[in-house]
Tab-separated table of C-alpha atoms and ligand atoms in Angstrom:
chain	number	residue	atom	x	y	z
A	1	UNK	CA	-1.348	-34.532	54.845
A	2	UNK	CA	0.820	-34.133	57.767
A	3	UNK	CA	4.027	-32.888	57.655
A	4	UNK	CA	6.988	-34.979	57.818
A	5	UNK	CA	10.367	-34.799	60.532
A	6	UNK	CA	12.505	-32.620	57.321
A	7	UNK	CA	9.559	-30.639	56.587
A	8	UNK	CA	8.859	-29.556	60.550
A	9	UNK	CA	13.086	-28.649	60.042
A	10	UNK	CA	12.768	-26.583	56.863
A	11	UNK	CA	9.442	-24.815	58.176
A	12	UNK	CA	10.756	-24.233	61.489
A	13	UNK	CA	10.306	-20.409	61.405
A	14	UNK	CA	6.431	-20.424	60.416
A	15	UNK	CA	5.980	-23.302	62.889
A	16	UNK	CA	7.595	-20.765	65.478
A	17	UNK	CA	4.594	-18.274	64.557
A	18	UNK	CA	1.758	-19.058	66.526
A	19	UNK	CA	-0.762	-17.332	64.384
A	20	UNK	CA	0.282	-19.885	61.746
A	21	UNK	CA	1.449	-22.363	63.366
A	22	UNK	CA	1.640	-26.437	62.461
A	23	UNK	CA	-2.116	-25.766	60.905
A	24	UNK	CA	-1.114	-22.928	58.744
A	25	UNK	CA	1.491	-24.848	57.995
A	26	UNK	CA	-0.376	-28.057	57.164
A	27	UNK	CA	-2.832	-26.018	54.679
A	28	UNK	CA	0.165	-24.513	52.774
A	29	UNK	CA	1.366	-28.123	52.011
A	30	UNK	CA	-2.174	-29.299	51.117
A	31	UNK	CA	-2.502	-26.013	48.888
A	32	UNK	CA	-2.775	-25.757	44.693
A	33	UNK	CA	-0.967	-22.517	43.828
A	34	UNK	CA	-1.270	-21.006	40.259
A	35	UNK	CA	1.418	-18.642	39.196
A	36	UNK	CA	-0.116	-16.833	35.560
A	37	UNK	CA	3.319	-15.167	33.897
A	38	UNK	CA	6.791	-16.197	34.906
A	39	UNK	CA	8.619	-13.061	34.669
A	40	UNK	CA	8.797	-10.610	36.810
A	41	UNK	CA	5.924	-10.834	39.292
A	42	UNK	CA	5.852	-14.788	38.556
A	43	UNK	CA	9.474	-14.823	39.630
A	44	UNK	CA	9.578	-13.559	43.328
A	45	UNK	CA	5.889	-15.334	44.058
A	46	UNK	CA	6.948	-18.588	43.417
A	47	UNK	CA	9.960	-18.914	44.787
A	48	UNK	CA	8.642	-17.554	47.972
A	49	UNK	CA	5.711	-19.538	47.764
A	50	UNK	CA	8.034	-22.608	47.229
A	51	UNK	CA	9.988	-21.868	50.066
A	52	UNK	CA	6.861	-21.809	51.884
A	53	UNK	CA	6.084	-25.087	51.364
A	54	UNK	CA	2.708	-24.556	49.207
A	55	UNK	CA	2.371	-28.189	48.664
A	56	UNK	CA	1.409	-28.014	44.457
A	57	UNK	CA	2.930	-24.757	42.644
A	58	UNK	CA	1.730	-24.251	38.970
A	59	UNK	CA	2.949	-22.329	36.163
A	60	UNK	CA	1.333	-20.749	33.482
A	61	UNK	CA	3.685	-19.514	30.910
A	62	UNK	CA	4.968	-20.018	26.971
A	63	UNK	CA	7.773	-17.762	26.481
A	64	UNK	CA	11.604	-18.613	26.522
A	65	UNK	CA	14.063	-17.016	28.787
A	66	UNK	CA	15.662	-13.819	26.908
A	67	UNK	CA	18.987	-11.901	28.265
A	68	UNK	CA	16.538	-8.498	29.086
A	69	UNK	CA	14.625	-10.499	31.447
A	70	UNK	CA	17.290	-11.381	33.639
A	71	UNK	CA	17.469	-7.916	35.018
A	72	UNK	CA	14.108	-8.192	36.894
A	73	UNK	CA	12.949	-12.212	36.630
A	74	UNK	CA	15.029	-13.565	39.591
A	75	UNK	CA	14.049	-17.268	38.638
A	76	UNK	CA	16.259	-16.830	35.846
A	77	UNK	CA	19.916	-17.125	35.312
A	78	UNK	CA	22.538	-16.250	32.526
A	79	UNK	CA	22.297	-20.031	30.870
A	80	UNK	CA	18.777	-20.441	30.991
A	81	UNK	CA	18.211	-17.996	28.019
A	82	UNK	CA	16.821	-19.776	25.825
A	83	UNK	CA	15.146	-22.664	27.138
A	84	UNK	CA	11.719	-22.516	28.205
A	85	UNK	CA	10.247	-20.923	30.997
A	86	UNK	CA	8.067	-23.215	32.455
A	87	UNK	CA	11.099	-25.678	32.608
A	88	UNK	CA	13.683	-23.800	33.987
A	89	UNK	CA	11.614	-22.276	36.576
A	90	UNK	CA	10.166	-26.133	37.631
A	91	UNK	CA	14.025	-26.900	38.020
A	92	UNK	CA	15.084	-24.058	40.208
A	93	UNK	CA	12.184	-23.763	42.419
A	94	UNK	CA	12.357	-27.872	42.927
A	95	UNK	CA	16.009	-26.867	43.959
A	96	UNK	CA	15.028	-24.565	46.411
A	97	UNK	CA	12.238	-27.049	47.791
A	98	UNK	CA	12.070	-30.785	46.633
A	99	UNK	CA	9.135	-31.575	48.965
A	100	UNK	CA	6.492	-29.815	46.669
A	101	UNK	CA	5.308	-30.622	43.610
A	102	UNK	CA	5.668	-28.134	40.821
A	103	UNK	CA	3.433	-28.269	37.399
A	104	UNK	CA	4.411	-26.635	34.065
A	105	UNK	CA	1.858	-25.024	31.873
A	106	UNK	CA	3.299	-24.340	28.778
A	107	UNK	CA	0.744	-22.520	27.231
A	108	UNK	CA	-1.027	-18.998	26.889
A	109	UNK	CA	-4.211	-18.801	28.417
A	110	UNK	CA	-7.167	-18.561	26.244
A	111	UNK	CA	-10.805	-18.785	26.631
A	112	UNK	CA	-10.947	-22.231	25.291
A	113	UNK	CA	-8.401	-23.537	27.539
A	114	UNK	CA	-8.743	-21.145	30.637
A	115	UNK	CA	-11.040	-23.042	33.313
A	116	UNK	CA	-9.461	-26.288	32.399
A	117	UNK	CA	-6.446	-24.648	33.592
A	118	UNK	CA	-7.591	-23.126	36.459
A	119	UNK	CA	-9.933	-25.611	38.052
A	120	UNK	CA	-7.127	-27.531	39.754
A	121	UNK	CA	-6.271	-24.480	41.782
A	122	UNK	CA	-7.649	-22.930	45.079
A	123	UNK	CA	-5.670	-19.365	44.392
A	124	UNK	CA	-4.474	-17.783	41.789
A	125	UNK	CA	-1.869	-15.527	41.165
A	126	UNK	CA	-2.043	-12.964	38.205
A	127	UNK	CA	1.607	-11.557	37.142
A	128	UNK	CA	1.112	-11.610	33.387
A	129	UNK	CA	1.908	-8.345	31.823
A	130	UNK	CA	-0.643	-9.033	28.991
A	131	UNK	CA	-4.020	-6.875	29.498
A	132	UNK	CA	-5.841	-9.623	27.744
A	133	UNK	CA	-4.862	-12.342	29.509
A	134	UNK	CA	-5.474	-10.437	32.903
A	135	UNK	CA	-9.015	-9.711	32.450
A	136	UNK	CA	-9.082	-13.324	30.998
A	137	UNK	CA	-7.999	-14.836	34.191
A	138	UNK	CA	-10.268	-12.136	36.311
A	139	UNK	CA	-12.751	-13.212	35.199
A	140	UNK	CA	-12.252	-17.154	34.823
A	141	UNK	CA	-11.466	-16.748	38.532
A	142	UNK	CA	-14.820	-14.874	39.098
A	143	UNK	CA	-16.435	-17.722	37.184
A	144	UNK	CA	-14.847	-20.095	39.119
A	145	UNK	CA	-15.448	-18.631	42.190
A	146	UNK	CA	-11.572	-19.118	42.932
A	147	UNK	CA	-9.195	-16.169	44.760
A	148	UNK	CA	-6.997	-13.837	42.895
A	149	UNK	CA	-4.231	-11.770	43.535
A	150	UNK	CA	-3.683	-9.284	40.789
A	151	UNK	CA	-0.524	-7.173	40.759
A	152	UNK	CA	0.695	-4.776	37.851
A	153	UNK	CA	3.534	-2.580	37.354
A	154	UNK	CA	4.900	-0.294	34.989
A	155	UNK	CA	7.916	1.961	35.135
A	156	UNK	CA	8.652	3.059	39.219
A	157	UNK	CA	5.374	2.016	40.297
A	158	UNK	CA	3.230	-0.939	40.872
A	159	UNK	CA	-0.583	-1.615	42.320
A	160	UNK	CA	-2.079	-4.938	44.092
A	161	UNK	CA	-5.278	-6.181	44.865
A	162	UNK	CA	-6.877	-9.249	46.248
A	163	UNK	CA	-10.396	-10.591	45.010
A	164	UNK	CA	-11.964	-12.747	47.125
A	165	UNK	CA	-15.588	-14.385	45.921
A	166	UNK	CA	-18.109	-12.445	47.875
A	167	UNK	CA	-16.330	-10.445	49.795
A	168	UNK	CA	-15.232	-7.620	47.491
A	169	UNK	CA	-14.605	-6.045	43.989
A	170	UNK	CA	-12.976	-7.960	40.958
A	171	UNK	CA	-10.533	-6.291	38.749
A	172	UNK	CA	-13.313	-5.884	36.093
A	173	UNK	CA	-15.042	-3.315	38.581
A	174	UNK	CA	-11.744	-1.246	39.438
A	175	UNK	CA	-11.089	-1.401	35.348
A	176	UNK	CA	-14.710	-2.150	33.978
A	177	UNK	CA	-13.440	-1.797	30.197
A	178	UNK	CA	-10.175	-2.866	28.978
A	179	UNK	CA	-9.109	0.539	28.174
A	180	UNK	CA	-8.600	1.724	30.914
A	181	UNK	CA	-6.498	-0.671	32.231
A	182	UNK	CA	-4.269	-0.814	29.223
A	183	UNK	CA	-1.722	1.668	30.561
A	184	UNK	CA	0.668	-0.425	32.785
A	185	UNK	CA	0.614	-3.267	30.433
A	186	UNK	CA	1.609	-2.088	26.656
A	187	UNK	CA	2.885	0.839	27.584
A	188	UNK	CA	6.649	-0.125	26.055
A	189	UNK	CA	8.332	1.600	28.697
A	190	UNK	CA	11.059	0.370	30.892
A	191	UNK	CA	10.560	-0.962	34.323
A	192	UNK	CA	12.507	-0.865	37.402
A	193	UNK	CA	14.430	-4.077	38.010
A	194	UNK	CA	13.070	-4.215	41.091
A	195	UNK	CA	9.946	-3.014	41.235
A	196	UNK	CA	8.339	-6.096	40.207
A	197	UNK	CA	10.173	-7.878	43.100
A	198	UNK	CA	7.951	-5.920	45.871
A	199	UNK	CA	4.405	-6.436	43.873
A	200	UNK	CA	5.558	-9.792	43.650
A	201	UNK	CA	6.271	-10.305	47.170
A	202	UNK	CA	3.159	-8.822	48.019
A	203	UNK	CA	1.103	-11.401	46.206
A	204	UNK	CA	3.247	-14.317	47.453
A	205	UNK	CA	2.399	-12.544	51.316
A	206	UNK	CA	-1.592	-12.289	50.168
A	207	UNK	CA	-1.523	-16.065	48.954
A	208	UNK	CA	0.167	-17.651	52.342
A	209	UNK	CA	-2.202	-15.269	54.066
A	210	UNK	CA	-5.443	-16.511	52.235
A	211	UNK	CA	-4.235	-20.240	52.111
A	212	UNK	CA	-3.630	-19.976	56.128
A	213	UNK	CA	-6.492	-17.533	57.491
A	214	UNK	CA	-4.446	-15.490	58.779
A	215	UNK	CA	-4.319	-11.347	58.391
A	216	UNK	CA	-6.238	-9.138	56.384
A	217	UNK	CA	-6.102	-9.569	52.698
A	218	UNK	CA	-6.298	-6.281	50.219
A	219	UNK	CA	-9.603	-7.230	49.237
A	220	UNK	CA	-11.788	-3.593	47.923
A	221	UNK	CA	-8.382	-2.410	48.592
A	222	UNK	CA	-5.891	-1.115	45.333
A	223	UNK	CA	-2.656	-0.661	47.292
A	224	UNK	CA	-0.727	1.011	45.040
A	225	UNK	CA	3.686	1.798	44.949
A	226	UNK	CA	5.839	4.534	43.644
A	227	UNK	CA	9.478	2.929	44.441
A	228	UNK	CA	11.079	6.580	43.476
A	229	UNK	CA	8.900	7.800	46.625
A	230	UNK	CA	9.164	4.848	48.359
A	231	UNK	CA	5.263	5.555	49.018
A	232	UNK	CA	2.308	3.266	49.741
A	233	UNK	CA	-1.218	4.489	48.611
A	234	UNK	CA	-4.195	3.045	49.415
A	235	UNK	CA	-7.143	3.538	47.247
A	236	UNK	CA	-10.888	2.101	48.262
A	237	UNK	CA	-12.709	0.361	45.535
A	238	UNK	CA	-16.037	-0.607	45.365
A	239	UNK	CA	-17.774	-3.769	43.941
A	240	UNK	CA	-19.661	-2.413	41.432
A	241	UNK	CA	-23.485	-3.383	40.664
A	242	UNK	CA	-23.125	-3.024	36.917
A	243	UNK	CA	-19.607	-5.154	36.589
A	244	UNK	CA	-19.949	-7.485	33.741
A	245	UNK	CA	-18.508	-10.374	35.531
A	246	UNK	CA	-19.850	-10.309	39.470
A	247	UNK	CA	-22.582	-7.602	39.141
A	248	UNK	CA	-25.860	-8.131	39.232
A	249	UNK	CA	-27.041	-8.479	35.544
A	250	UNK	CA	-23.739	-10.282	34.453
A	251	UNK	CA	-23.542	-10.009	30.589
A	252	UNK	CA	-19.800	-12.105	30.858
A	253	UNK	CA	-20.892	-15.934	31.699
A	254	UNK	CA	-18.030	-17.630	29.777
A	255	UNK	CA	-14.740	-16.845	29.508
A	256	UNK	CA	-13.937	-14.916	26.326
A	257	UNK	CA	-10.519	-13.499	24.144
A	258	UNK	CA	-10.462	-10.143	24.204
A	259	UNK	CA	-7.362	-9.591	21.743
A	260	UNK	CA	-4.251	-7.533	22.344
A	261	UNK	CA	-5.513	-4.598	23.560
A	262	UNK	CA	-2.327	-2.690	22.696
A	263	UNK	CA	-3.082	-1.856	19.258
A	264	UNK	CA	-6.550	-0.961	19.860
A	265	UNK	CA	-7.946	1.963	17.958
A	266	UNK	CA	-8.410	3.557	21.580
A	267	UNK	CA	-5.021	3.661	22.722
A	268	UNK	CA	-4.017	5.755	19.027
A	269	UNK	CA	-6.614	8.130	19.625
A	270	UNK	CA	-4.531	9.586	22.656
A	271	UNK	CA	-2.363	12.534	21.492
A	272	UNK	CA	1.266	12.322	23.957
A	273	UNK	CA	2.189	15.502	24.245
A	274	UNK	CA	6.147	15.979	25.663
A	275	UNK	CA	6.844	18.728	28.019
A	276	UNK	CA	8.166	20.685	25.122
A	277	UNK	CA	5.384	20.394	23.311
A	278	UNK	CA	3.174	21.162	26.641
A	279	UNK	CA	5.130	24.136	26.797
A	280	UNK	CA	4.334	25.527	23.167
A	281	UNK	CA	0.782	24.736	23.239
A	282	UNK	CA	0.531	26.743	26.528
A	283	UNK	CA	2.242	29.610	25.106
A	284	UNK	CA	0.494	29.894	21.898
A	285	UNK	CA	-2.548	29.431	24.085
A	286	UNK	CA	-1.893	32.448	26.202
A	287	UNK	CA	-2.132	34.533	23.608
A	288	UNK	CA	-4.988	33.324	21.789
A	289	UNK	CA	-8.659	31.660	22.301
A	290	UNK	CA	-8.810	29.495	25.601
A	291	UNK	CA	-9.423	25.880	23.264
A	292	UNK	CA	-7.502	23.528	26.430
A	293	UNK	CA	-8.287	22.012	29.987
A	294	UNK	CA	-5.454	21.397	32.258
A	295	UNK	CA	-6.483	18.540	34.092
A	296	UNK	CA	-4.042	17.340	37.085
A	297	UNK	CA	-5.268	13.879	38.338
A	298	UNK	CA	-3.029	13.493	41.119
A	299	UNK	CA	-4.373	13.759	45.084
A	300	UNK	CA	-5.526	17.125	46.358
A	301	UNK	CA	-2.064	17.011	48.835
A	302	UNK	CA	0.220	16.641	45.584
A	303	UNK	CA	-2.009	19.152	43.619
A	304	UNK	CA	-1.651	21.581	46.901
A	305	UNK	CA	1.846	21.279	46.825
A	306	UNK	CA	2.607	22.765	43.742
A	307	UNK	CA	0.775	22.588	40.530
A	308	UNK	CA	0.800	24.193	36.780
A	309	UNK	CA	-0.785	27.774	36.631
A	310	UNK	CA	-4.379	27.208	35.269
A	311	UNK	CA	-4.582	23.264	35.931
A	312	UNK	CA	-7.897	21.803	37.901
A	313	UNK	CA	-7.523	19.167	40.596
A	314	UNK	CA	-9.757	16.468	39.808
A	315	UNK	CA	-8.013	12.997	41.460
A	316	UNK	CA	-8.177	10.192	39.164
A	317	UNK	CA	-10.455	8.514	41.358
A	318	UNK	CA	-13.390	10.299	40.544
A	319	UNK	CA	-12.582	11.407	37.103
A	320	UNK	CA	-14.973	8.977	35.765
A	321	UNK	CA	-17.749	10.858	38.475
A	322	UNK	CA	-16.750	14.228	37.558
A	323	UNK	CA	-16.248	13.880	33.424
A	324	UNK	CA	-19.159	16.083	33.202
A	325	UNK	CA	-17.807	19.514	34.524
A	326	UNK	CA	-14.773	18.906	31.553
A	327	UNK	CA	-16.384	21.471	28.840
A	328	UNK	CA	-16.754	19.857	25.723
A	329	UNK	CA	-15.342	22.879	23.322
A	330	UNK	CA	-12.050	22.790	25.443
A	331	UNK	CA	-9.558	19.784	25.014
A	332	UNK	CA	-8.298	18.074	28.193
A	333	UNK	CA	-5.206	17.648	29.036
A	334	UNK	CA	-4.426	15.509	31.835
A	335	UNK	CA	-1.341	15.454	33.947
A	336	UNK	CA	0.295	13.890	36.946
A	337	UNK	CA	3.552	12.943	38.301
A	338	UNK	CA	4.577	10.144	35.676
A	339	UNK	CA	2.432	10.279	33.119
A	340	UNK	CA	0.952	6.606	34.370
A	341	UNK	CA	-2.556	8.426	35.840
A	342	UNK	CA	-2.976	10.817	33.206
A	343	UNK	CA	-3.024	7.770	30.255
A	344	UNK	CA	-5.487	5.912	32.583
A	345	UNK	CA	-7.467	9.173	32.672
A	346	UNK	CA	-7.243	9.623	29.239
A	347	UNK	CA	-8.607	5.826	28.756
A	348	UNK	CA	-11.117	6.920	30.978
A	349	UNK	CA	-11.990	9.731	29.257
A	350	UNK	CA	-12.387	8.018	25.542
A	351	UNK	CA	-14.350	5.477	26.866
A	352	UNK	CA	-16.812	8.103	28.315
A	353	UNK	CA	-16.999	9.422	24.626
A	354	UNK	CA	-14.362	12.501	24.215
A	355	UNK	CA	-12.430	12.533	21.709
A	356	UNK	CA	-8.657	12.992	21.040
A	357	UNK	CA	-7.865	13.342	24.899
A	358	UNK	CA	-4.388	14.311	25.572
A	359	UNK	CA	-1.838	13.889	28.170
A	360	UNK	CA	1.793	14.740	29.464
A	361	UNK	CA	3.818	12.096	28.451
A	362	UNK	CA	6.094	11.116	31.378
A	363	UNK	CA	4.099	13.694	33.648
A	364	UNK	CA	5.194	16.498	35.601
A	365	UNK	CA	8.769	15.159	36.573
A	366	UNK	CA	9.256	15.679	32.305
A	367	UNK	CA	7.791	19.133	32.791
A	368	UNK	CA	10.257	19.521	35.930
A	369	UNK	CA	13.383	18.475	33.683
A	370	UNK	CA	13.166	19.324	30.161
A	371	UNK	CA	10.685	22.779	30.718
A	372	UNK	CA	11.111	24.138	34.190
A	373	UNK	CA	13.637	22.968	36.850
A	374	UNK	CA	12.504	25.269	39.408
A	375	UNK	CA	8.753	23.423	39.855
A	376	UNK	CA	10.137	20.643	41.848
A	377	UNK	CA	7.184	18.350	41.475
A	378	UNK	CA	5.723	17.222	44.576
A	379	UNK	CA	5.865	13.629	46.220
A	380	UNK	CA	3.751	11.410	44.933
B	1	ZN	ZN1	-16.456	-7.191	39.207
């Protein structure tokens, strides 16, 4: 399909960049989209992505608009709560760009229904805030042998990552068991209004970028935000041999329910400890038998910085490498800045078998305002 005299108007600035061009152009408006979740990742992604002309824009969601999602899920206004998702969001995003086509899914995504859904697509977009239905899409997309961008966020911070058949890692080898990926999603605590608007950008950027040819997608590459920072980190991940989806002896061939995650036994077995109650165990501690492990999982720089007396640096990414120097008599206790890597760690740390693994809720900026002012935690 060729584009037409309004469309070579409205798409004047891309048509202006060479590297993209009247091609680039031409393969966003022959291009099927899939948006998974329209809240707040779903909302930024497809509008940009409809006012880039991506020629068929679906939208996988079943949940009505409701008055707390308007402070984050831009698609949204104050007299859509309500009414369905799916239908407002077709509405507005037609607004903003009649010449595409939008679809409405109004479903949830289940094995049964996933590929169906899918199929139609050439990328997919992953902004569901439901750990089941992310590694359900993962790996219908790995199945499929279809694109994904995944993006997650959870308080002040956010992580993205591209998965591109063949080239690189799927979200099932950076989190190969559901625990451990459980954090960001059913965690119940708030989120930054507009945190979800910079992940969400950043997928919309990776789709035009995959669709077109053009630039360097995060593939193998977890690219990971802390808005209070205002701090990109870029973490390498490997494909790994032993995934269950794209490794080598794949056990996952069909796409499968996993259940809410959230209420798994796992996630109970973690004891939250406040910074008050850090605090007392330390100082009963100090005068007694040496039963805990202070384990800080941020980056050697942040550890370096400043760090609790008697903690060990071991950086989340190789916690799963190094579980065997934690001694089994002593209970860890994992910190970091938030409280988001220690609960991964401690997810990490059950599934390797330890029991009862603790962390500092809301990390060491708690510890910084409710225990000791003067530690002035580190950047992150
Ligand atoms: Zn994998």
């Amino acid at each position: 399909m060729t584009l037409t005299a309004s469309e070579l108007s409205r798409y004047h600035r891309h048509l202006a960049l060479p590297e993209l061009g009247r091609a680039g152009q031409e393969r966003l408006k022959n291009a099927r989209v899939v948006v998974v979740g329209a809240g707040g990742l779903g909302s930024p992604a497809a509008l940009y992505l409809a006012a880039a002309g991506v020629g068929t824009l679906g939208l996988v969601d079943c949940d009505r608009v409701e008055l707390s999602n308007l402070q984050r899920q831009v698609l949204f206004d104050t007299a859509a709560v309500g009414r369905l998702k799916t239908e407002v969001a077709r509405e507005r995003l037609l607004a903003l760009n009649p010449e595409i086509t939008v679809i409405a899914h109004t479903l949830t995504l289940r094995a049964e229904n996933v590929l169906e859904v899918l199929r139609d697509y050439d990328l997919v977009l992953d902004g569901t805030d439901r750990l089941a239905t992310r590694y359900l899409v993962n790996d219908a997309c790995v199945l499929l042998g279809k694109p994904l961008v995944s993006a997650a966020i959870h308080r002040f911070e956010g992580h993205a990552m591209t998965y591109v058949p063949g080239r690189g890692p799927c979200y099932r080898c950076l989190f190969p068991a559901a625990e451990e990926g459980l954090v960001a999603s059913c965690s119940e605590a708030g989120v930054l209004g507009v945190l979800p608007g910079v992940l969400g950008a950043i997928q919309a950027t990776e789709a035009v970028k995959i669709v077109t040819g053009i630039g360097e997608p995060i593939v193998g590459r977890l690219v990971t935000y802390d808005a209070l920072e205002l701090r990109f980190v870029e973490l390498p991940v490997a494909r790994r041999a032993d995934c269950a989806v794209c490794g080598e002896h794949r056990t996952i061939t069909a796409p499968q329910d996993t259940g809410e995650v959230c209420d798994s036994a796992a996630l109970s077995r973690v004891r939250r400890l406040t910074a008050i109650a850090l605090r007392d165990l330390l100082t009963s501690e100090a005068s007694g038998s040496s039963g805990l492990a202070l384990i800080d999982v941020r980056e050697p720089h942040e550890f370096d910085t400043r760090h609790l007396q008697g903690a060990r640096n071991i950086p989340l990414a190789d916690l799963e490498r190094r579980l065997g120097e934690l001694e089994a008599a002593r209970m860890p206790i994992f910190l970091c800045r938030s409280g988001r890597r220690s609960l991964t760690a401690c997810a990490i740390a059950l599934r390797a078998g330890i029991e009862a693994p603790a962390h500092l809720e809301g990390g060491l900026l708690a510890w910084t305002a409710e225990v000791d002012p003067a530690f002035e935690v580190a950047p992150g």
